[in-house]
Short mmCIF file of C-alpha atoms and ligand atoms in Angstrom, two decimals:
data_model
loop_
_atom_site.label_atom_id
_atom_site.label_comp_id
_atom_site.label_asym_id
_atom_site.label_seq_id
_atom_site.Cartn_x
_atom_site.Cartn_y
_atom_site.Cartn_z
CA MET A 83 -0.27 -0.11 0.00
CA ASN A 84 2.89 2.51 0.82
CA ASP A 85 4.68 1.42 -2.04
CA ILE A 86 1.88 2.33 -4.13
CA SER A 87 1.18 5.72 -2.90
CA GLN A 88 4.94 6.30 -2.32
CA ALA A 89 5.06 5.43 -6.19
CA SER A 90 1.91 7.38 -7.43
CA ALA A 91 3.80 10.54 -5.52
CA SER A 92 6.62 10.22 -7.51
CA ALA A 93 5.00 9.44 -10.89
CA PHE A 94 3.37 13.01 -9.94
CA GLN A 95 6.77 14.45 -9.33
CA LEU A 96 7.91 12.58 -12.78
CA LEU A 97 5.10 14.41 -14.93
CA ILE A 98 5.06 17.91 -13.08
CA SER A 99 8.82 18.19 -13.27
CA GLY A 100 9.39 17.86 -16.97
CA ASN A 101 10.96 14.64 -16.69
CA ASN A 102 12.50 14.67 -20.24
CA ASP A 103 12.10 10.47 -20.93
CA ILE A 104 8.72 10.57 -19.65
CA TRP A 105 7.74 13.74 -22.25
CA GLU A 106 9.43 12.56 -25.06
CA ILE A 107 7.73 9.39 -24.88
CA ILE A 108 4.34 10.79 -24.29
CA SER A 109 5.00 13.17 -27.53
CA LEU A 110 6.03 10.23 -29.34
CA SER A 111 3.03 8.13 -28.94
CA PHE A 112 1.03 11.28 -29.58
CA GLY A 113 2.91 12.11 -32.76
CA VAL A 114 2.85 8.50 -34.27
CA SER A 115 -1.09 8.04 -33.26
CA PHE A 116 -2.16 11.70 -34.82
CA SER A 117 -0.30 10.75 -37.94
CA ALA A 118 -1.97 7.58 -38.42
CA ILE A 119 -5.48 8.85 -37.99
CA LEU A 120 -4.37 11.77 -40.12
CA ILE A 121 -3.69 9.59 -43.08
CA ALA A 122 -6.21 7.18 -42.59
CA THR A 123 -9.36 9.25 -41.83
CA PRO A 124 -9.34 11.10 -45.35
CA VAL A 125 -9.35 7.83 -47.15
CA ALA A 126 -11.98 6.07 -44.72
CA LEU A 127 -14.42 8.91 -45.05
CA VAL A 128 -14.31 8.35 -49.34
CA ILE A 129 -14.65 5.03 -48.80
CA ALA A 130 -17.40 5.11 -45.75
CA PHE A 131 -19.40 7.55 -47.88
CA LEU A 132 -19.28 5.49 -51.69
CA LEU A 133 -20.18 2.27 -49.15
CA ALA A 134 -23.44 4.57 -48.37
CA PHE A 135 -24.69 6.16 -50.99
CA PHE A 136 -23.40 3.87 -54.32
CA GLN A 137 -24.41 0.49 -55.39
CA PHE A 138 -21.69 -1.48 -56.67
CA PRO A 139 -20.18 -5.48 -57.04
CA PHE A 140 -19.16 -6.56 -53.70
CA ARG A 141 -20.67 -3.65 -51.50
CA ARG A 142 -21.71 -5.64 -48.98
CA ALA A 143 -19.12 -8.36 -48.57
CA LEU A 144 -16.86 -5.16 -48.01
CA ILE A 145 -18.93 -3.56 -45.28
CA ALA A 146 -19.02 -6.76 -43.60
CA LEU A 147 -15.44 -6.84 -44.24
CA PHE A 148 -14.76 -3.71 -42.66
CA ASN A 149 -16.79 -4.93 -39.75
CA THR A 150 -15.12 -7.72 -39.23
CA PHE A 151 -11.60 -6.68 -39.44
CA MET A 152 -12.27 -3.64 -36.36
CA SER A 153 -11.92 -6.80 -33.91
CA VAL A 154 -9.07 -8.16 -35.23
CA PRO A 155 -6.77 -8.16 -32.20
CA ALA A 156 -3.54 -5.47 -32.66
CA VAL A 157 -1.10 -8.25 -32.16
CA VAL A 158 -2.59 -10.20 -34.91
CA ILE A 159 -1.99 -7.00 -37.10
CA GLY A 160 1.50 -6.56 -35.67
CA LEU A 161 2.08 -9.74 -36.15
CA SER A 162 1.10 -9.87 -39.88
CA LEU A 163 3.04 -6.40 -40.29
CA TYR A 164 6.34 -8.08 -38.96
CA LEU A 165 6.06 -10.65 -41.25
CA LEU A 166 6.14 -8.23 -44.34
CA LEU A 167 8.51 -5.71 -42.74
CA SER A 168 10.95 -8.02 -41.50
CA ARG A 169 14.62 -8.47 -43.42
CA SER A 170 13.53 -11.80 -44.94
CA GLY A 171 10.05 -10.32 -46.12
CA PRO A 172 8.24 -8.87 -48.97
CA LEU A 173 8.93 -5.11 -47.97
CA GLY A 174 12.02 -6.00 -46.09
CA ASP A 175 14.05 -3.90 -48.01
CA LEU A 176 12.10 -0.68 -47.16
CA ARG A 177 14.22 -1.39 -43.67
CA LEU A 178 10.75 -0.28 -41.90
CA LEU A 179 10.80 -2.61 -38.74
CA PHE A 180 11.50 -1.19 -35.50
CA THR A 181 10.91 2.39 -36.79
CA ASP A 182 8.37 4.84 -36.04
CA LYS A 183 6.96 4.82 -39.63
CA ALA A 184 6.11 1.29 -38.99
CA MET A 185 4.34 1.87 -36.17
CA ILE A 186 2.30 4.37 -37.80
CA ILE A 187 1.72 1.82 -40.72
CA GLY A 188 0.72 -0.48 -37.84
CA GLN A 189 -1.58 1.98 -36.56
CA ILE A 190 -3.31 2.89 -39.46
CA MET A 191 -4.09 -0.83 -40.19
CA LEU A 192 -5.67 -0.71 -36.97
CA SER A 193 -7.84 2.31 -37.00
CA PHE A 194 -9.15 2.01 -40.73
CA PRO A 195 -11.82 -0.42 -40.14
CA LEU A 196 -12.86 1.58 -37.13
CA LEU A 197 -13.14 4.51 -39.07
CA VAL A 198 -14.52 3.23 -42.15
CA ALA A 199 -17.28 1.19 -40.18
CA MET A 200 -18.36 4.34 -37.93
CA ALA A 201 -18.17 6.80 -40.60
CA HIS A 202 -20.31 4.35 -42.61
CA ALA A 203 -22.97 4.20 -40.22
CA SER A 204 -23.09 8.01 -40.20
CA PHE A 205 -23.14 8.30 -43.95
CA GLN A 206 -25.64 5.44 -43.68
CA ALA A 207 -28.12 7.56 -41.56
CA ALA A 208 -27.55 10.75 -43.04
CA ASP A 209 -30.69 12.21 -45.11
CA ARG A 210 -30.26 11.41 -48.80
CA ARG A 211 -31.97 14.67 -49.57
CA ALA A 212 -29.28 16.44 -48.15
CA TRP A 213 -27.12 14.93 -51.34
CA GLU A 214 -29.80 15.72 -53.63
CA THR A 215 -30.28 18.94 -52.67
CA ALA A 216 -26.85 19.56 -53.10
CA ILE A 217 -26.64 18.34 -56.35
CA THR A 218 -29.79 19.90 -57.73
CA LEU A 219 -28.68 23.00 -56.71
CA GLY A 220 -25.55 22.72 -58.95
CA ALA A 221 -23.09 21.63 -56.59
CA THR A 222 -20.15 19.37 -57.83
CA PRO A 223 -20.08 15.81 -56.28
CA ALA A 224 -16.80 16.45 -54.40
CA ARG A 225 -18.81 19.68 -53.05
CA ALA A 226 -22.10 17.64 -52.26
CA PHE A 227 -19.69 15.58 -50.38
CA PHE A 228 -18.24 17.98 -48.02
CA THR A 229 -21.77 19.48 -47.65
CA LEU A 230 -22.74 15.96 -46.54
CA MET A 231 -19.65 15.26 -44.27
CA TYR A 232 -20.61 18.80 -42.62
CA GLU A 233 -24.25 17.58 -42.05
CA VAL A 234 -23.15 14.52 -40.28
CA ARG A 235 -20.35 16.05 -38.91
CA PHE A 236 -20.82 14.80 -35.42
CA GLY A 237 -20.84 11.13 -36.16
CA LEU A 238 -17.91 11.60 -38.33
CA ILE A 239 -16.03 13.59 -35.45
CA ALA A 240 -16.98 10.65 -33.09
CA ALA A 241 -15.38 7.96 -35.48
CA VAL A 242 -12.42 9.97 -35.60
CA VAL A 243 -12.18 10.33 -31.71
CA ALA A 244 -12.50 6.56 -31.36
CA GLY A 245 -10.20 5.77 -34.19
CA PHE A 246 -7.61 7.87 -32.06
CA GLY A 247 -8.52 6.07 -28.95
CA ARG A 248 -8.40 2.82 -30.11
CA VAL A 249 -4.49 3.55 -31.70
CA ILE A 250 -3.17 5.47 -28.80
CA ALA A 251 -3.77 2.92 -26.14
CA GLU A 252 -2.97 -0.03 -27.98
CA ILE A 253 0.07 -1.92 -27.22
CA GLY A 254 0.47 -5.37 -29.41
CA CYS A 255 1.09 -3.95 -32.63
CA SER A 256 3.71 -0.83 -31.42
CA MET A 257 5.54 -3.90 -29.72
CA MET A 258 5.84 -6.01 -32.48
CA VAL A 259 6.77 -3.69 -35.25
CA GLY A 260 8.29 -1.01 -33.14
CA GLY A 261 9.96 -2.42 -30.80
CA ASN A 262 9.91 -0.30 -27.44
CA ILE A 263 13.67 1.24 -28.40
CA LEU A 264 14.47 3.94 -26.23
CA HIS A 265 14.32 7.56 -28.05
CA SER A 266 13.04 6.15 -30.94
CA THR A 267 10.02 3.73 -30.76
CA ARG A 268 9.05 3.68 -27.40
CA ASN A 269 5.67 4.97 -26.77
CA ILE A 270 3.44 5.42 -23.47
CA PRO A 271 1.83 1.76 -23.79
CA THR A 272 4.94 -0.17 -24.54
CA ALA A 273 6.83 2.00 -21.58
CA ILE A 274 4.27 1.23 -19.09
CA ALA A 275 4.73 -2.49 -19.91
CA LEU A 276 8.38 -2.53 -20.32
CA GLU A 277 8.74 -0.08 -16.50
CA THR A 278 6.22 -2.05 -14.69
CA SER A 279 8.04 -5.44 -15.36
CA LYS A 280 11.31 -3.89 -14.61
CA GLY A 281 9.58 -2.62 -11.12
CA GLU A 282 9.73 0.48 -11.93
CA PHE A 283 6.25 1.57 -10.75
CA ALA A 284 6.95 5.37 -11.00
CA GLN A 285 7.17 5.98 -14.78
CA GLY A 286 4.56 3.72 -15.47
CA ILE A 287 1.91 5.19 -13.17
CA ALA A 288 2.55 8.45 -14.56
CA LEU A 289 2.38 7.50 -18.18
CA GLY A 290 -0.64 5.34 -17.07
CA MET A 291 -2.33 8.67 -15.46
CA VAL A 292 -2.11 10.29 -18.59
CA LEU A 293 -3.50 7.41 -20.59
CA LEU A 294 -6.44 7.17 -18.44
CA VAL A 295 -7.36 10.75 -18.32
CA LEU A 296 -6.90 10.67 -21.98
CA SER A 297 -9.34 7.71 -22.49
CA LEU A 298 -11.61 9.20 -19.98
CA SER A 299 -12.08 12.50 -22.19
CA LEU A 300 -11.98 10.47 -25.53
CA ASN A 301 -14.66 8.61 -24.26
CA ALA A 302 -16.66 11.58 -23.22
CA GLY A 303 -16.08 12.93 -26.56
CA VAL A 304 -17.43 10.23 -28.41
CA SER A 305 -20.60 10.12 -26.32
CA LEU A 306 -21.14 14.08 -26.45
CA PHE A 307 -20.82 14.09 -30.35
CA GLN A 308 -22.87 11.30 -30.73
CA GLY A 309 -25.36 12.48 -28.70
CA LYS A 310 -25.32 15.52 -30.59
CA GLY A 311 -25.78 13.83 -33.95
CA GLU A 312 -29.08 12.34 -32.52
CA LEU A 313 -30.21 15.82 -31.27
CA GLN A 314 -29.87 16.92 -34.78
CA ALA A 315 -31.88 13.96 -36.23
CA MET B 2 -46.39 26.23 -78.84
CA SER B 3 -42.56 26.23 -78.04
CA HIS B 4 -41.38 23.53 -75.40
CA LEU B 5 -39.00 24.03 -72.95
CA ILE B 6 -38.03 20.11 -72.80
CA ASP B 7 -39.22 16.49 -74.35
CA TYR B 8 -38.93 13.37 -72.54
CA LYS B 9 -39.78 10.10 -75.05
CA ASN B 10 -39.58 6.73 -73.91
CA LEU B 11 -38.89 7.20 -69.77
CA VAL B 12 -38.79 3.73 -68.32
CA VAL B 13 -38.03 3.24 -64.68
CA THR B 14 -37.98 0.01 -62.90
CA LEU B 15 -36.52 -0.13 -59.37
CA SER B 16 -35.61 -3.39 -57.88
CA GLY B 17 -37.33 -5.31 -60.81
CA LYS B 18 -40.80 -3.39 -60.61
CA LEU B 19 -41.70 -0.91 -63.69
CA ILE B 20 -42.32 2.24 -62.21
CA LEU B 21 -42.31 4.66 -64.81
CA ASN B 22 -43.60 4.29 -68.40
CA ILE B 23 -44.03 7.16 -70.29
CA ASP B 24 -44.29 7.31 -74.03
CA SER B 25 -43.60 11.00 -74.31
CA LEU B 26 -44.00 14.37 -71.83
CA SER B 27 -43.31 17.71 -72.96
CA ILE B 28 -43.27 20.72 -70.83
CA PRO B 29 -44.42 24.14 -72.54
CA ASN B 30 -42.25 26.97 -71.56
CA HIS B 31 -43.28 29.81 -68.89
CA GLN B 32 -46.37 27.79 -67.90
CA CYS B 33 -47.23 25.76 -64.72
CA THR B 34 -48.13 22.03 -65.13
CA LEU B 35 -50.10 20.23 -62.41
CA ILE B 36 -49.41 16.61 -62.52
CA THR B 37 -52.00 14.68 -60.18
CA GLY B 38 -51.76 11.30 -59.05
CA LYS B 39 -52.29 8.79 -56.32
CA ASN B 40 -49.76 7.65 -53.55
CA GLY B 41 -46.91 5.35 -55.12
CA SER B 42 -48.15 6.58 -58.49
CA GLY B 43 -44.57 7.90 -59.75
CA LYS B 44 -44.49 11.44 -59.47
CA THR B 45 -41.24 11.34 -57.07
CA THR B 46 -39.83 9.25 -59.20
CA LEU B 47 -40.68 10.89 -62.37
CA PHE B 48 -39.46 14.51 -61.07
CA LYS B 49 -35.85 13.01 -59.67
CA VAL B 50 -35.62 11.59 -63.32
CA MET B 51 -36.36 14.93 -65.08
CA SER B 52 -34.11 16.75 -62.85
CA GLY B 53 -31.01 13.99 -63.55
CA LEU B 54 -30.83 12.96 -59.86
CA LEU B 55 -32.32 9.36 -60.88
CA LYS B 56 -31.03 7.75 -64.13
CA PRO B 57 -33.86 5.86 -65.65
CA ASP B 58 -33.60 2.46 -67.61
CA SER B 59 -34.56 4.35 -70.69
CA ALA B 60 -35.03 7.68 -71.98
CA SER B 61 -34.71 10.35 -75.17
CA ILE B 62 -34.55 14.02 -74.06
CA HIS B 63 -34.89 16.65 -76.52
CA TYR B 64 -33.29 20.21 -75.05
CA GLN B 65 -32.35 22.99 -76.55
CA GLY B 66 -32.50 21.68 -80.16
CA LEU B 67 -30.52 18.66 -78.98
CA ASP B 68 -31.62 15.08 -79.08
CA MET B 69 -29.69 13.12 -76.25
CA ASN B 70 -30.15 10.27 -74.01
CA TRP B 71 -30.31 11.08 -70.32
CA LYS B 72 -26.38 10.55 -69.51
CA GLN B 73 -25.72 13.13 -72.01
CA ALA B 74 -28.39 15.77 -70.84
CA LYS B 75 -27.51 15.09 -67.47
CA PRO B 76 -24.86 17.78 -66.96
CA TYR B 77 -27.78 20.35 -68.90
CA ILE B 78 -31.00 19.00 -66.41
CA GLN B 79 -28.94 19.33 -63.51
CA LYS B 80 -27.96 22.38 -64.37
CA ASP B 81 -31.24 24.16 -65.76
CA ILE B 82 -33.70 21.78 -63.46
CA ILE B 83 -34.14 22.60 -59.81
CA TYR B 84 -36.16 19.69 -57.78
CA LEU B 85 -37.90 20.55 -54.65
CA HIS B 86 -38.33 17.72 -52.57
CA GLN B 87 -42.03 16.98 -50.72
CA GLN B 88 -40.46 18.03 -47.58
CA PRO B 89 -37.57 20.74 -48.37
CA TYR B 90 -34.16 19.67 -46.85
CA LEU B 91 -32.45 22.45 -45.40
CA PHE B 92 -29.02 22.52 -44.58
CA ASP B 93 -27.78 22.53 -40.80
CA ALA B 94 -26.68 26.52 -40.87
CA SER B 95 -29.01 29.89 -41.16
CA VAL B 96 -31.18 30.43 -43.55
CA THR B 97 -29.09 33.03 -45.21
CA TYR B 98 -26.56 30.15 -45.82
CA ASN B 99 -29.42 27.79 -47.12
CA ILE B 100 -30.05 30.29 -49.53
CA ALA B 101 -26.80 31.70 -50.78
CA TYR B 102 -25.81 27.88 -51.21
CA GLY B 103 -26.20 27.22 -55.01
CA LEU B 104 -24.82 30.84 -55.68
CA TYR B 105 -21.47 29.72 -54.89
CA ARG B 106 -21.51 27.27 -58.16
CA ALA B 107 -21.47 30.50 -60.00
CA GLY B 108 -18.24 32.10 -58.69
CA GLU B 109 -20.49 35.15 -57.68
CA SER B 110 -18.41 37.65 -55.79
CA LYS B 111 -19.38 37.94 -52.10
CA THR B 112 -20.60 41.18 -52.24
CA ALA B 113 -22.93 40.58 -55.35
CA ALA B 114 -24.09 37.10 -53.82
CA HIS B 115 -25.13 38.94 -50.50
CA ASN B 116 -27.25 41.20 -52.25
CA LYS B 117 -29.04 38.58 -53.99
CA VAL B 118 -29.61 37.14 -51.03
CA MET B 119 -30.78 40.03 -48.86
CA GLN B 120 -33.15 40.70 -51.92
CA ALA B 121 -34.19 37.45 -52.13
CA LEU B 122 -34.82 37.24 -48.19
CA ASP B 123 -37.25 40.45 -48.67
CA TRP B 124 -38.74 38.93 -51.88
CA ALA B 125 -40.03 35.90 -49.64
CA ASN B 126 -40.90 37.82 -46.51
CA LEU B 127 -38.19 36.10 -45.08
CA SER B 128 -35.82 38.92 -43.53
CA HIS B 129 -36.91 38.30 -39.90
CA LEU B 130 -35.69 34.83 -40.10
CA ALA B 131 -32.29 35.86 -41.81
CA HIS B 132 -29.64 34.19 -39.18
CA ARG B 133 -32.01 31.17 -37.63
CA ASN B 134 -30.78 27.91 -38.07
CA ALA B 135 -32.86 26.50 -40.85
CA LYS B 136 -33.75 22.91 -39.43
CA GLN B 137 -35.77 24.93 -36.60
CA LEU B 138 -38.29 26.56 -38.94
CA SER B 139 -41.50 25.35 -39.16
CA GLY B 140 -42.51 23.45 -42.32
CA GLY B 141 -43.89 26.56 -44.29
CA GLU B 142 -41.07 28.04 -43.42
CA LYS B 143 -38.83 25.71 -44.69
CA GLN B 144 -40.88 25.43 -47.97
CA ARG B 145 -40.39 29.17 -48.26
CA VAL B 146 -36.79 28.86 -48.06
CA ALA B 147 -36.48 26.04 -50.08
CA LEU B 148 -38.36 28.22 -53.04
CA THR B 149 -36.36 31.23 -52.28
CA ARG B 150 -33.12 29.27 -52.43
CA ALA B 151 -34.11 27.50 -55.92
CA ARG B 152 -35.44 31.16 -57.40
CA ILE B 153 -32.05 32.70 -56.77
CA LEU B 154 -30.42 30.32 -59.36
CA SER B 155 -32.92 31.35 -61.92
CA PRO B 156 -33.64 27.81 -62.90
CA ARG B 157 -35.42 27.38 -66.06
CA LEU B 158 -37.83 24.64 -64.75
CA LEU B 159 -38.83 23.87 -61.15
CA LEU B 160 -40.05 20.62 -60.29
CA LEU B 161 -42.22 20.70 -56.87
CA ASP B 162 -42.88 18.13 -55.27
CA GLU B 163 -46.09 18.40 -53.21
CA PRO B 164 -45.45 21.85 -52.36
CA THR B 165 -48.42 22.55 -50.25
CA ALA B 166 -48.68 18.90 -48.28
CA SER B 167 -49.65 18.60 -44.77
CA MET B 168 -49.74 22.53 -44.61
CA ASP B 169 -52.36 24.54 -42.94
CA THR B 170 -54.43 27.09 -44.73
CA ASP B 171 -52.23 29.80 -43.83
CA ALA B 172 -48.73 28.09 -44.84
CA LYS B 173 -50.66 27.01 -48.00
CA GLN B 174 -51.51 30.54 -48.81
CA GLN B 175 -48.24 31.90 -48.54
CA THR B 176 -46.43 29.33 -50.56
CA SER B 177 -48.99 29.42 -53.36
CA LEU B 178 -48.53 33.31 -53.17
CA LEU B 179 -44.86 32.74 -53.92
CA LEU B 180 -45.95 30.16 -56.78
CA GLN B 181 -47.82 32.71 -58.41
CA ARG B 182 -45.17 35.33 -58.14
CA LEU B 183 -42.56 32.83 -59.71
CA LYS B 184 -44.69 31.91 -62.01
CA GLU B 185 -45.22 35.59 -63.21
CA GLU B 186 -41.38 36.26 -63.29
CA GLY B 187 -41.51 33.53 -66.27
CA ILE B 188 -39.98 30.52 -64.72
CA THR B 189 -41.68 27.20 -66.10
CA ILE B 190 -43.20 25.08 -63.05
CA MET B 191 -44.21 22.02 -62.62
CA ILE B 192 -45.79 21.00 -59.63
CA SER B 193 -47.12 17.52 -58.19
CA SER B 194 -49.90 16.88 -55.85
CA HIS B 195 -52.41 13.98 -54.99
CA GLU B 196 -55.04 16.93 -54.75
CA THR B 197 -55.68 19.60 -56.97
CA HIS B 198 -57.77 22.54 -55.28
CA THR B 199 -54.58 24.39 -53.52
CA VAL B 200 -52.70 24.80 -56.54
CA GLU B 201 -55.08 24.94 -59.34
CA HIS B 202 -55.44 28.23 -59.91
CA ILE B 203 -51.83 28.58 -60.80
CA ALA B 204 -51.92 25.73 -63.33
CA ASP B 205 -52.27 26.17 -66.71
CA ARG B 206 -52.38 22.39 -67.69
CA HIS B 207 -53.26 19.61 -66.19
CA LEU B 208 -51.75 16.19 -66.43
CA HIS B 209 -52.68 13.19 -64.27
CA ILE B 210 -50.15 10.02 -63.62
CA ASP B 211 -51.44 6.41 -62.54
CA GLN B 212 -48.98 3.64 -62.13
CA GLY B 213 -46.30 5.28 -63.82
CA ARG B 214 -48.40 6.13 -67.09
CA ILE B 215 -49.30 9.37 -67.96
CA THR B 216 -53.03 9.09 -68.52
CA SER B 217 -55.07 12.05 -69.27
CA LEU B 218 -55.30 15.48 -69.89
CA ASP B 219 -57.74 17.58 -68.21
CA HIS B 220 -59.60 19.49 -70.88
CA SER B 221 -61.17 22.73 -69.55
CA HIS B 222 -57.19 23.35 -68.24
CA SER B 223 -55.69 22.37 -72.28
CA GLU B 224 -58.04 24.75 -73.54
CA LYS B 225 -56.84 27.24 -70.92
CA VAL B 226 -53.34 26.46 -72.26
CA THR B 227 -54.21 27.52 -76.02
CA VAL B 228 -55.62 30.79 -74.20
CA LEU B 229 -52.86 31.75 -72.56
CA ASN B 230 -50.33 30.39 -75.23
CA THR B 231 -51.76 33.08 -77.75
CA SER B 232 -52.58 35.98 -75.44
CA LYS B 233 -49.18 35.88 -73.56
CA TYR B 234 -46.77 33.86 -74.88
CA ASN B 235 -47.37 33.90 -78.76
CA ASN B 236 -44.01 33.02 -80.47
N1 LIG C 153 -35.51 2.77 -54.23
C1 LIG C 153 -36.78 2.01 -54.74
N2 LIG C 153 -37.28 0.74 -54.69
C2 LIG C 153 -37.84 0.26 -55.05
N3 LIG C 153 -39.81 0.69 -55.60
C3 LIG C 153 -39.27 1.96 -55.10
C4 LIG C 153 -37.73 2.46 -54.97
N4 LIG C 153 -38.58 4.10 -55.07
C5 LIG C 153 -39.66 4.14 -55.01
N5 LIG C 153 -40.80 2.55 -55.40
C6 LIG C 153 -41.99 2.47 -55.64
O1 LIG C 153 -41.97 3.35 -56.78
C7 LIG C 153 -43.54 3.81 -56.84
C8 LIG C 153 -43.74 5.11 -56.87
O2 LIG C 153 -43.11 6.08 -55.93
P1 LIG C 153 -43.06 7.42 -55.91
O3 LIG C 153 -42.31 8.13 -55.09
O4 LIG C 153 -42.42 8.14 -57.25
O5 LIG C 153 -44.72 7.97 -55.79
P2 LIG C 153 -45.47 9.15 -55.37
O6 LIG C 153 -46.11 9.61 -56.77
O7 LIG C 153 -44.40 10.34 -55.42
O8 LIG C 153 -45.92 9.03 -54.20
P3 LIG C 153 -46.79 9.80 -53.04
O9 LIG C 153 -47.78 10.71 -53.12
O10 LIG C 153 -46.82 8.93 -51.87
O11 LIG C 153 -45.28 10.82 -52.85
C9 LIG C 153 -44.11 3.67 -55.68
O12 LIG C 153 -44.69 2.04 -55.70
C10 LIG C 153 -42.62 3.04 -54.82
O13 LIG C 153 -43.22 2.19 -53.72
MG1 LIG C 154 -43.70 11.57 -54.04
#
């Protein structure tokens, strides 16, 4: 009991004192996850929109596929990416394994199905008249798409926030393809796992607190935006 | 009699069911055509095809001296024909934004657009609602905003899908007043309805649609067409 409260106290100390290592880990975590979401989101939105608004072959199969991929464990995605990127793998020449780029790729793969599925649900629930109105008033399809995104913005923001929440806290994939290298690929979840297994609780608790606060706010954000969307309807 | 547009052999099937089968439909210029038909007779489907929003199985279209299939005609008809939904959809923004929406396509300058919007608001007696969120308006107010939003683009043909359905007498009156004025401005109008009385006085011509076929032409009205044609739009 005493140990834990002492560790918690030093955890606070670490955060407040601006301990270099800890803030480096935090910023790497955010950098990687932001990049992944930033890259994945535009593509996911376009795909979600096409799936919701147009008829084409294998549309239903694709929707089912994205829904299925949502529940693939992070460590399995990490493993697949590891095999692809390892020296002897098909993409080994890119020398990406154990870099932050590999972590970004992993997190893109991880967040993409979730982004598509949630954005698809938003577009699906959107009013078809919004699209038709934009078109009949002379909007180009591109502009009509942006208009439609604005109309369902709360659902889309919820999707992005949920996607970010999934990748910022995941450990399996980052561990496999990042390798938890200090100053280069160590992020919050891998650091927590490593430091704790070494018996150094303070850093683990400090990072855990950051993650906890973040998760709580993200979850609150998701429900807030989803609630807003419902009120609008 | 000059026609704005002619549709021929218009066929639409949805989910394997024949919804529309129209041999020929001509829209006379500067006139108001009323089309009545029961629920499910195909009015909305017809309007969506006419305005380029829904792809028919087949159609040939004669427009501006050109004979085209639907795909070739689509850019023209999407530009010149505006469809208004049975329940108009207003974007989740201010009334002003809604009315200005289509103006951006023309690359109109900000001040020119602003002036146009102000005039349009005044025209429809909507100035007091300018900054309200359009989603919060009543059904009748929404319809007037939608009409104004369409009129500001000077369409050549306006397709109004049951514009006065589910409105009280007051709102109906205000809407039909606007319709009357649109017509006087020379905009060609087509109105669908499952009841005739509210907009009857505006209509020059009365068509009927039943199970996707245009079946009858009311004679008293077609006579009125001829009269109007020779007196007002004789060319
Ligand atoms: N996507 C669709 N798939 C299959 N059938 C459809 C589809 N859309 C419309 N229909 C059918 O087409 C027919 C015509 O529908 P439409 O909406 O054009 O009728 P309407 O005359 O506008 O009716 P209302 O007066 O109720 O608005 C109806 O029988 C309807 O069920
Ligand atoms: Mg209808």
